[in-house]
Coordinates of C-alpha atoms in Angstrom, one line a residue:
M13 CA 4.5 -9.2 14.2
T14 CA 4.6 -8.4 17.7
M15 CA 2.1 -8.7 20.7
K16 CA 1.6 -4.9 21.0
T17 CA 1.5 -4.6 17.1
L18 CA -1.2 -7.2 16.9
C19 CA -3.7 -6.2 19.2
A20 CA -3.1 -2.5 17.8
F21 CA -4.6 -4.0 14.3
S22 CA -6.8 -6.4 16.0
M23 CA -8.6 -3.6 17.8
A24 CA -8.5 -1.5 14.6
V25 CA -11.3 -3.1 13.4
L26 CA -13.2 -2.2 16.5
G27 CA -12.0 1.5 16.1
L28 CA -11.1 1.7 13.0
F29 CA -10.0 5.7 12.3
L30 CA -9.8 8.8 14.2
N31 CA -9.9 11.5 12.3
T32 CA -12.5 13.4 10.3
P33 CA -12.3 14.8 6.7
D34 CA -14.3 17.5 5.4
K35 CA -17.6 16.0 5.6
V36 CA -19.6 14.8 2.6
F37 CA -23.2 16.2 3.6
A38 CA -24.1 19.6 4.4
S39 CA -27.0 18.3 6.7
S40 CA -28.0 15.0 8.1
N41 CA -31.5 15.8 8.3
E42 CA -33.5 12.9 7.2
T43 CA -35.8 15.0 4.1
L44 CA -32.4 15.1 2.3
W45 CA -30.5 12.4 0.7
D46 CA -27.5 11.6 3.1
K47 CA -26.3 8.5 2.0
V48 CA -22.8 8.1 0.5
F49 CA -24.1 6.4 -2.8
E50 CA -26.5 8.1 -5.5
K51 CA -30.3 7.5 -4.9
S52 CA -32.2 5.4 -7.6
E53 CA -35.6 6.6 -9.0
K54 CA -36.7 3.2 -9.4
V55 CA -37.4 2.9 -5.3
D56 CA -39.1 4.5 -2.7
V57 CA -37.5 4.9 0.8
K58 CA -38.7 5.8 4.1
K59 CA -37.5 5.8 7.6
V60 CA -38.7 3.3 10.3
T61 CA -38.1 2.3 14.1
F62 CA -39.0 -1.1 15.5
K63 CA -37.1 -2.6 18.6
N64 CA -35.3 -5.7 19.5
R65 CA -36.0 -8.1 22.3
F66 CA -34.0 -6.1 24.6
G67 CA -36.3 -3.1 24.3
I68 CA -33.8 -0.8 22.1
K69 CA -34.9 1.1 19.3
L70 CA -33.6 0.6 16.2
I71 CA -34.0 2.7 12.8
G72 CA -33.8 1.8 9.5
D73 CA -34.4 2.8 5.8
L74 CA -37.1 1.0 4.0
Y75 CA -36.4 0.5 0.7
E76 CA -39.4 -0.3 -1.8
P77 CA -39.7 -1.2 -5.6
K78 CA -41.9 1.7 -7.0
N79 CA -43.4 -0.2 -9.3
R80 CA -44.4 -3.5 -7.2
S81 CA -47.6 -5.3 -8.1
A82 CA -50.2 -5.7 -5.1
D83 CA -49.2 -9.4 -4.5
K84 CA -47.1 -9.9 -1.1
M85 CA -43.4 -9.8 -1.6
A86 CA -40.1 -11.2 -0.4
A87 CA -38.0 -9.3 2.1
I88 CA -34.6 -8.8 2.9
A89 CA -33.2 -7.0 6.3
V90 CA -29.5 -5.8 5.6
A91 CA -27.0 -5.0 8.2
G92 CA -22.9 -4.0 8.1
P93 CA -19.8 -3.5 7.8
F94 CA -18.9 -3.6 11.5
G95 CA -19.2 0.1 12.6
A96 CA -20.8 1.4 9.5
V97 CA -24.4 2.5 9.4
K98 CA -27.1 2.2 6.7
E99 CA -26.1 4.9 4.7
Q100 CA -23.1 3.4 3.4
S101 CA -23.1 -0.1 2.2
A102 CA -26.1 -1.9 3.6
G103 CA -28.0 1.1 2.4
L104 CA -26.1 0.5 -1.2
Y105 CA -26.8 -3.3 -1.1
A106 CA -30.7 -2.8 0.2
M107 CA -31.2 -0.1 -2.7
N108 CA -30.0 -2.5 -5.3
M109 CA -32.0 -5.4 -4.2
A110 CA -35.1 -3.4 -4.0
E111 CA -34.9 -2.3 -7.9
R112 CA -35.0 -6.2 -8.4
G113 CA -37.9 -6.7 -6.7
F114 CA -37.4 -7.3 -3.1
I115 CA -38.6 -5.3 -0.1
T116 CA -35.4 -4.4 2.1
L117 CA -34.2 -2.6 5.1
A118 CA -31.4 -1.4 6.0
F119 CA -30.7 -0.9 9.9
D120 CA -28.4 0.7 12.3
P121 CA -27.4 -1.9 14.8
S122 CA -27.7 -1.2 18.8
F123 CA -25.5 1.4 19.9
T124 CA -24.7 2.9 16.9
G125 CA -25.9 5.6 14.0
E126 CA -29.2 6.6 14.7
S127 CA -30.3 3.5 16.7
G128 CA -30.8 3.4 20.2
G129 CA -28.9 1.8 23.1
E130 CA -26.7 3.4 25.9
V131 CA -23.7 3.6 26.4
R132 CA -22.7 4.3 22.6
N133 CA -20.5 2.6 20.5
V134 CA -20.7 -1.1 22.0
A135 CA -20.1 -4.6 20.5
S136 CA -22.6 -7.3 21.9
P137 CA -22.6 -10.8 20.1
D138 CA -25.8 -11.6 21.6
I139 CA -27.6 -7.8 21.1
N140 CA -26.1 -7.5 17.9
T141 CA -27.5 -11.0 16.6
D142 CA -30.8 -10.5 17.8
D143 CA -30.9 -7.4 15.9
F144 CA -31.0 -9.4 13.0
S145 CA -34.1 -10.9 14.0
A146 CA -35.9 -7.7 15.4
A147 CA -35.4 -6.4 11.6
V148 CA -37.3 -9.9 10.9
D149 CA -39.6 -9.2 13.8
Y150 CA -40.6 -5.7 11.8
L151 CA -40.9 -6.8 8.4
T152 CA -43.2 -9.6 9.5
T153 CA -45.5 -7.0 10.3
L154 CA -45.8 -5.4 6.9
P155 CA -48.7 -6.3 4.6
E156 CA -46.8 -6.1 1.9
V157 CA -44.7 -8.8 2.8
D158 CA -45.0 -12.5 2.6
K159 CA -43.7 -13.5 6.3
S160 CA -42.8 -16.8 5.0
K161 CA -40.0 -15.5 2.5
I162 CA -37.8 -13.3 4.3
G163 CA -34.2 -13.4 4.1
I164 CA -30.9 -11.4 5.5
I165 CA -28.2 -10.2 4.2
G166 CA -25.0 -9.6 6.5
I167 CA -21.9 -7.4 5.2
C168 CA -18.0 -7.8 6.8
G169 CA -18.6 -8.3 10.6
W170 CA -22.3 -8.1 10.3
G171 CA -21.7 -11.5 7.9
G172 CA -20.9 -13.2 10.9
F173 CA -23.9 -11.9 13.0
A174 CA -26.2 -12.7 9.9
L175 CA -24.9 -16.3 10.0
N176 CA -25.3 -16.3 13.9
A177 CA -28.8 -15.1 13.3
A178 CA -29.8 -18.0 10.7
A179 CA -28.8 -20.4 13.4
Q180 CA -30.9 -18.9 15.7
D181 CA -33.9 -17.9 13.9
T182 CA -35.7 -20.7 11.5
R183 CA -37.6 -17.7 10.0
V184 CA -34.5 -16.8 8.3
K185 CA -35.2 -18.7 5.0
A186 CA -32.1 -17.5 3.0
T187 CA -29.0 -15.7 4.3
V188 CA -26.2 -14.1 2.0
T189 CA -22.7 -12.8 4.0
S190 CA -20.3 -10.4 1.8
T191 CA -16.8 -10.1 2.4
M192 CA -17.7 -11.7 5.9
Y193 CA -15.8 -11.3 9.5
D194 CA -15.9 -13.3 12.4
M195 CA -15.5 -10.6 14.6
T196 CA -15.3 -12.9 17.7
R197 CA -12.6 -14.9 15.9
V198 CA -10.5 -12.1 15.1
T199 CA -10.8 -10.6 18.5
A200 CA -9.9 -13.7 20.3
K201 CA -6.8 -14.9 17.8
G202 CA -5.8 -12.1 16.3
Y203 CA -5.4 -12.1 12.5
N204 CA -4.6 -15.6 10.9
D205 CA -5.0 -16.8 14.4
S206 CA -1.8 -15.5 15.1
M207 CA -2.0 -14.9 19.0
S208 CA -0.6 -16.9 21.6
A209 CA -2.6 -18.1 24.6
D210 CA -0.2 -15.8 26.6
D211 CA -1.3 -12.6 24.4
L212 CA -4.7 -13.6 24.8
Y213 CA -4.6 -13.8 28.4
K214 CA -2.7 -10.3 28.4
L215 CA -5.3 -8.6 26.2
R216 CA -7.8 -9.6 29.0
E217 CA -5.6 -8.4 31.7
D218 CA -5.6 -5.3 30.0
L219 CA -9.4 -5.0 28.8
N220 CA -10.4 -5.7 32.2
N221 CA -7.9 -3.2 33.9
Q222 CA -9.6 -0.9 31.6
R223 CA -12.9 -1.8 33.0
T224 CA -11.6 -0.9 36.6
K225 CA -10.5 2.5 35.5
D226 CA -13.9 2.9 33.3
Y227 CA -16.0 2.6 36.2
K228 CA -13.9 4.9 38.3
N229 CA -13.7 7.6 35.9
G230 CA -17.5 7.4 35.1
T231 CA -16.2 7.2 31.4
F232 CA -15.5 4.6 28.6
A233 CA -12.2 4.9 26.7
K234 CA -12.2 4.4 23.1
A235 CA -10.5 2.2 21.1
A236 CA -7.2 3.2 19.4
G237 CA -7.1 3.7 15.9
L238 CA -5.0 5.2 13.3
P239 CA -2.7 8.2 13.1
D240 CA -3.9 11.3 11.2
K241 CA -2.5 10.5 8.1
L242 CA -1.4 7.2 7.0
T243 CA 2.7 6.5 6.3
G244 CA 2.2 4.1 3.3
N245 CA 3.5 1.3 5.5
E246 CA 0.4 0.2 7.0
P247 CA -1.0 -3.5 6.0
Q248 CA -2.9 -2.9 2.5
F249 CA -6.2 -3.6 4.2
V250 CA -5.9 -0.7 6.8
Q251 CA -5.5 1.4 3.9
D252 CA -8.4 -0.2 2.2
Y253 CA -10.6 0.7 5.3
F254 CA -8.9 4.3 5.1
G255 CA -9.6 4.9 1.5
Y256 CA -13.6 4.4 2.0
Y257 CA -14.3 5.5 5.8
K258 CA -11.9 8.5 5.7
T259 CA -12.6 9.7 1.9
K260 CA -15.4 11.2 0.1
L261 CA -16.2 7.6 -1.2
G262 CA -17.9 6.3 2.0
F263 CA -17.3 9.0 4.6
H264 CA -20.6 9.2 7.1
P265 CA -20.5 11.6 9.6
R266 CA -22.6 9.0 11.9
S267 CA -20.7 6.2 11.1
I268 CA -17.9 4.8 13.9
N269 CA -15.6 3.9 11.3
S270 CA -15.5 7.5 9.8
N271 CA -16.0 9.9 12.4
G272 CA -15.4 7.9 16.1
H273 CA -14.3 5.1 18.0
W274 CA -15.7 2.0 19.7
N275 CA -15.5 1.3 23.5
T276 CA -12.2 -0.2 24.3
T277 CA -14.1 -2.9 26.6
S278 CA -16.4 -4.1 23.8
A279 CA -13.5 -6.4 22.7
L280 CA -14.3 -8.2 26.3
S281 CA -17.5 -10.1 24.9
L282 CA -16.5 -10.7 21.5
I283 CA -13.3 -12.7 23.1
T284 CA -15.4 -15.3 25.1
Q285 CA -18.7 -15.6 22.8
P286 CA -17.8 -17.2 19.4
I287 CA -20.9 -16.4 17.0
L288 CA -20.2 -19.3 15.0
A289 CA -20.5 -22.1 17.0
Y290 CA -24.0 -23.7 15.6
A291 CA -23.0 -22.4 11.7
D292 CA -23.5 -26.1 11.0
T293 CA -27.0 -26.1 12.3
I294 CA -28.4 -23.6 9.6
K295 CA -31.0 -25.6 7.4
N296 CA -31.7 -22.9 5.1
P297 CA -30.0 -21.8 2.0
V298 CA -26.7 -19.8 2.1
L299 CA -24.4 -17.7 0.5
M300 CA -21.1 -16.5 0.8
I301 CA -19.3 -14.1 -1.3
H302 CA -15.9 -13.2 -0.9
G303 CA -12.9 -11.5 -2.6
E304 CA -10.0 -13.5 -4.0
K305 CA -7.6 -11.0 -2.7
A306 CA -9.3 -9.8 0.7
H307 CA -7.3 -10.1 3.8
S308 CA -10.5 -11.8 5.2
R309 CA -10.8 -14.4 2.7
Y310 CA -10.0 -17.1 5.3
F311 CA -13.0 -16.6 7.4
S312 CA -15.5 -17.5 4.7
E313 CA -13.6 -20.5 3.4
D314 CA -13.5 -21.8 6.9
V315 CA -17.0 -21.0 7.9
F316 CA -18.1 -22.4 4.4
K317 CA -16.4 -26.0 5.4
K318 CA -18.7 -26.0 8.7
L319 CA -21.9 -25.5 7.1
T320 CA -24.1 -28.2 6.1
G321 CA -26.2 -29.5 3.5
N322 CA -26.1 -29.0 -0.5
N323 CA -27.8 -25.7 -0.4
K324 CA -24.7 -24.0 0.6
E325 CA -22.2 -22.1 -2.0
L326 CA -19.1 -20.0 -1.3
I327 CA -18.2 -17.8 -4.6
I328 CA -14.9 -16.2 -4.9
I329 CA -14.8 -12.9 -7.1
P330 CA -11.6 -12.6 -8.7
G331 CA -9.3 -9.9 -8.0
A332 CA -11.8 -8.4 -5.5
N333 CA -10.0 -7.0 -2.0
H334 CA -12.1 -6.6 1.3
V335 CA -13.6 -3.3 0.8
D336 CA -13.9 -3.9 -3.1
L337 CA -17.2 -5.2 -1.8
Y338 CA -18.7 -2.6 0.4
H339 CA -19.2 -0.4 -2.3
R340 CA -18.4 -1.5 -6.3
T341 CA -21.2 -2.3 -7.9
D342 CA -19.3 -3.6 -10.8
V343 CA -17.8 -6.0 -8.5
I344 CA -20.7 -6.9 -5.9
P345 CA -22.4 -9.9 -7.6
F346 CA -26.3 -8.6 -7.2
D347 CA -27.4 -10.7 -10.2
K348 CA -26.0 -13.7 -8.3
M349 CA -27.7 -12.7 -5.3
E350 CA -31.0 -11.6 -6.9
A351 CA -31.3 -15.3 -8.6
F352 CA -30.3 -17.0 -4.7
F353 CA -32.9 -14.9 -3.2
K354 CA -35.6 -15.5 -6.0
D355 CA -34.9 -19.3 -6.0
N356 CA -35.1 -19.5 -2.4
L357 CA -37.5 -16.9 -1.3
K358 CA -40.8 -18.7 -3.1

């Protein structure tokens, strides 16, 4: 793969798909169900707001079991995938875990979705890690939540941020990652670490030259993505992304991956701030889930080798690809996740 092609596919993670198919939703009014999955009659959902330590207002959906006891309950914060919104996979996970007896919070990260932050569509290893801790902050204030029993779930690129949050925030008592991506590694090294040092330097030059142009123009260039239609020659994982984000299966108008672009220069901090440097310091339990056929499987396998202690587990889902764990409820191991959190949030 040439340097130009490699960088294009690496940046595609930041700015996946440029086109907008027919919108699934007639309205995004919060009084309507605006998720990409069917509503459960077993849970109540309400929109909530909270701030991270940078003062950015975050918007989330709080899911609570309808027939819960008066006792304080365990809670789980959920985010991801990278470039998605709470109305997609994060909400699906949150709703399913709420059905199983947890209070759950699916939220939009800073600069994306309904959450605040200017400029829009920017990624930050520091701020995005803190978004998880901000969700924990909020959950500790709820009278129905036992603040000693809080876990997190990170999907795709937010799996990496979840592990970073677990290394930073000792209030996170249990962590699940699903189809995990290390966004800092893939941005700095390309897929399967195939970028050379010269390739990386050239990428940094290009991105910093773009910063100069952005400042002069007073605008922010958007990351490159895919053409209007797939040719069928793209890597299978790109076709899988397209099949979720750009069709009625997973399209949402507020999702960057469905209907927008990351800022090109977002990649700069991802290059130089590796988020999993301290993964070996996580003392609390970690469950990592990945698909057997996922192009990203090596991220979970390599990070799992860094984790220490006897309370860490990696499970590989037979036959599943990366995107299957976004939405396929017949594949996502919710039973396993339920047992993991009930064992470790008690």
